[in-house]
Amino acid sequence: MIKRLVSGLLLAALALPACAAFDVGQLMDDLARHKGGKAKFVEKKYISLLDKPVISTGELTYTAPAFLEKRTLTPKVETLRLEKDLLSIEREKQKISINLASQPEALAFIDSIRGTLTGNRAALEKNYLLSLAGNPDKWVLTLLPSDQKISALVLRITVSGSKNQIRSIEYLQADGDRAVMSIEPLEAR
Amino acid sequence: MSKAGRAFLLWLLAMLAGAAIVWNSRFTADMSFFLPSHPSAEQQVLVDQLKEGVVSRLLMVAIAGGDETQRAALSRELRGRLAKMPEFVSVQNGESDSQAADRDFLFRHRYLLSPAVTPERFTVDGLEKSISDSVDRLASPLGMLLKPLLPRDPTGEMLELLRGLNAGAQPDSKAGVWASHDGERAMLLIQTTALGSDTDGQENAIKLIRAQFAEAAPGQGIANASLQLSGPGLFAVNSRATIKDEVSRLSTISTLAIVAVLFFVYRSLRLLGLGMLPVVSGALAGVVAVSLAYGTVFGITVGFGSALIGEAVDYSIYYFVQSGRNGLTDWKQRFWPTIRLGVLTSTAGFGALLFSGFPGLAQLGLYSLAGVATAALVTRFVLPQLGQANGQTRDLTPFGRRALAGVQTLRHLRWPVLALALAATATLFAEREHLWNPELAALSPVSQADQAVDMALRADIGAPDARYLVVIDAADRESALRQAEATGQRLDALVASGQLGGYDSPSRFLPSQASQDARRASLPAADQLRPRLQAALVDSPLAAGKLEGFLSDVEQARGAGNIERASLNGTSLALAVDSLLLPHGAGWSVLLPLRAGEQAIAPSAIRSALAGNDALFIDMKAEFDKLYNDYLHEAMLLSLAGLGAIVVLLAATLRSPRRLGAVLLPLVLAVLLVIAGLHLLGERLHLMHLIGMLLIVAVGSNYALFFDRASDEHRLDPETLASMLLANLTTAIGFGTLALSQVPVLHAVGVTVGPGAILALLLAAIFAPRASAA
């Protein structure tokens, strides 16, 4: 009886500060409320092999909770579409479909963005350690892979945004190369 | 030696010789029962694929029980155990290490394999274009996968190779191995070394899988582990077991029932033994004839034997019952001609089947023909030498008298029966669209439950079904591969226009020597390539200095030997090539399985793309349907021909249209009523019901002939009627037992001929001419 009481108090004590400050749970709730929309993106990939970054631009479309489309317009038209666990890539009349359920590493990678978009904390924490900085108007969420297979590919993912809108995603790859995507919402819903 | 002794000795010698032949006969229960004996070119491909094709050697395995990780561990363990065994060519479960060898091979040989390798690709312009494409591709989501390859493969040949491969049809994966869609089972795809037609080999492989599973499962700590297995091999093994089981079960049932009936009548073991003599001789003669004519005896043919027992035993019944009182001479004079005519009509019916292109049917025909003829001959020429039944059989006269009285009563049914027949005709006419089962699968001995498991596993693992194939024949391997490449170019156009999703070709992994030589010749020497590369990369973010790996790889490819079939060993690509590039008799065949894209495959588009080429386009399902329709069409012709032969035979013997009509009417009515009855019971008719109709006429004519003969003599004596009833009973038992069979071929014949024989006798009695009144 006493033991239960003590552990109850302990839990309550742990929960107290979380209510006060801006935390991952609150961010996730905000993000989960975002039902989707369209955005422009500019992605720069800094690759050590190349003298200049590779720049691609295009549009993102997101409809909560399971549809995400990344339509690259430059340098080559290419469409990447994610519906539930089916990832399809269309480029130059070619279409590749990948069932992510069969590709755990790719799924973890995709979940970093999908989990953030949908505010699915459980999906994110399955593969990453989360840390949040800033306030609701200007926040930075850092994802550190907890699985060795994933950290062999990517060292850190940094997502930053404002309110329930993601403004940039940065991937730092294990080989030191880096990709930064800035996102500019086209219309707010 | 006495005459009897000589006859028996002669018979014994013949039997021993027959037994020796049967001993050395080959019995099978495989699909070839259903495969055409004189196939067209398209059907030949179908036949080859069913017997030897890769698809026929695939076994799908599902592991259930435990949790995800335990199942995955068990899947790995099972693969590890089976992969080492010579009985299996490949065991796949989605583990990533199995793909590494393939990737290594493709990368190592990319310059000889890539269709994009041409002299133009290595000019300054060509390099500039392909390398800038590769750099652009780094912007793509797949860029991360391509980046490590870039320094050695800036022109993107690896991507060219992967372009043609099918990335879409992969099964789901859980804990690193393939899993079912619901995630509750781990899946494996196994290819056996044994051909699909080698049922023993398939059985052995299946046993090995089960045994290894049983050994491995406890080690992974799964208490409730269960294994589900399916595939053409399992179907073959199960069908064989079913047929074996049924042959012995049905023969036992019908033999016991018939022996009981005969013992009741003969009341003598000696007579019973003698009575079985024609049957045993007939059954043996049937197998011997089939074995000698075809080399192989189908299990189903032997299963048909129980029907033959019922039919062949008739002759000895007639002999013993009819000769019992009046002696042999009287029997020979009065009864034998009628029996002989009955035998002839039966053989005419069975004989028609001999001309079938459906080997199963032709065997049934030959088996029955030889069996019935032998049984009749043994009855006529051997039995009288060995014994007569004077006073030994039960006196059937009282029984016959009661039956005669019954026959008189039955006559009142003439008009009701005609009305019933009219109703049956109307029903059949109204329902004519729904009478027939249009698929060959209706004849398949595979159970519904097995088919359901197969469908489920197939959906989970995405096993290839290879419905559409392009087939090329060539004199040797090199020209086969060259033709595959030429045909592939035509198919590429269809892929580009979206009419085709893709296709597999052995030349993807084993290009013709000519193509390999041409590609090698396209590769410039290092001192030429280096300045071109410099020039091409002037405006590129990629510095030429970072591409030393590329230069040395190209140089190495220039000096390397060609890819041979042996170069593929140790990769799953070897399997892909072997399954698509097949040596046969005089030459080589290439198979190019087609995959549908967004839109369904339109055969006309494929045919026109291939026009002028020797390649043959085959839609396996359409071929199957066509095959069955051909059989059905042919069976109708044969049945009509058999019927025609019987009518001609009867007409020539009876020499009276009125008598001919009187003999045929009950037979036609019996067929009508049986078919209408089966339809009302929900049985969908197929090929074998049609054959059953012919057999009703062939078998039933015996009874109609006896009534006709009786009317000729203006009397029907009780013994004759009793012998007919007895013979009818044994025939109905023999065919009726087949109705219990789970093998559709046998079931259909039994369910048609069993009741048909009884109806034929009843109707013959009902419509017997009035003059025959005793």
Coordinates of N, CA and C in Angstrom, one line a residue, chain B residues 1 11 24 86 95 113 168 258 328 348 440 493 497 504 540 597 599 681 763:
Chain B
M1 N -3.6 -84.6 -71.4 CA -4.2 -83.6 -70.6 C -5.6 -83.3 -71.1
W11 N -4.9 -70.3 -70.0 CA -5.3 -69.1 -69.3 C -4.3 -68.6 -68.3
N24 N 6.4 -54.9 -64.6 CA 7.4 -54.0 -65.1 C 6.8 -52.7 -65.7
P86 N 21.5 -30.9 -51.4 CA 21.4 -31.0 -52.9 C 20.0 -31.1 -53.5
E95 N 16.4 -12.8 -46.6 CA 17.6 -12.4 -45.8 C 18.5 -11.6 -46.8
L113 N 27.5 -6.1 -69.0 CA 26.0 -6.4 -68.8 C 25.1 -5.2 -69.3
G168 N 8.9 -4.2 -57.7 CA 7.6 -4.1 -57.2 C 7.1 -5.3 -56.4
I258 N -19.6 -56.9 -54.6 CA -19.9 -57.8 -55.8 C -19.7 -59.3 -55.3
L328 N -24.9 -75.9 -71.5 CA -24.0 -75.1 -72.3 C -24.5 -74.8 -73.7
A348 N -17.7 -50.8 -78.8 CA -17.8 -49.7 -79.7 C -17.8 -48.4 -78.9
L440 N -10.8 -26.5 -67.2 CA -10.1 -27.7 -67.1 C -9.8 -28.1 -65.6
A493 N 10.2 -1.4 -76.4 CA 9.4 -0.4 -77.0 C 8.0 -0.4 -76.3
S497 N 6.3 2.5 -73.9 CA 5.0 3.1 -74.2 C 3.9 2.7 -73.1
D504 N 11.3 -10.5 -68.1 CA 12.6 -11.1 -67.7 C 13.3 -11.7 -68.9
S540 N 31.4 20.5 -64.5 CA 30.7 19.7 -63.5 C 31.2 19.9 -62.1
G597 N 2.0 -4.0 -66.5 CA 2.2 -2.7 -65.8 C 0.9 -2.2 -65.2
Q599 N -1.6 -1.1 -66.9 CA -2.7 -1.7 -67.7 C -2.5 -3.2 -67.9
L681 N -29.3 -31.7 -59.0 CA -28.6 -31.9 -57.7 C -27.4 -30.9 -57.6
L763 N -36.0 -48.7 -67.7 CA -36.7 -48.1 -68.9 C -36.8 -49.2 -70.0

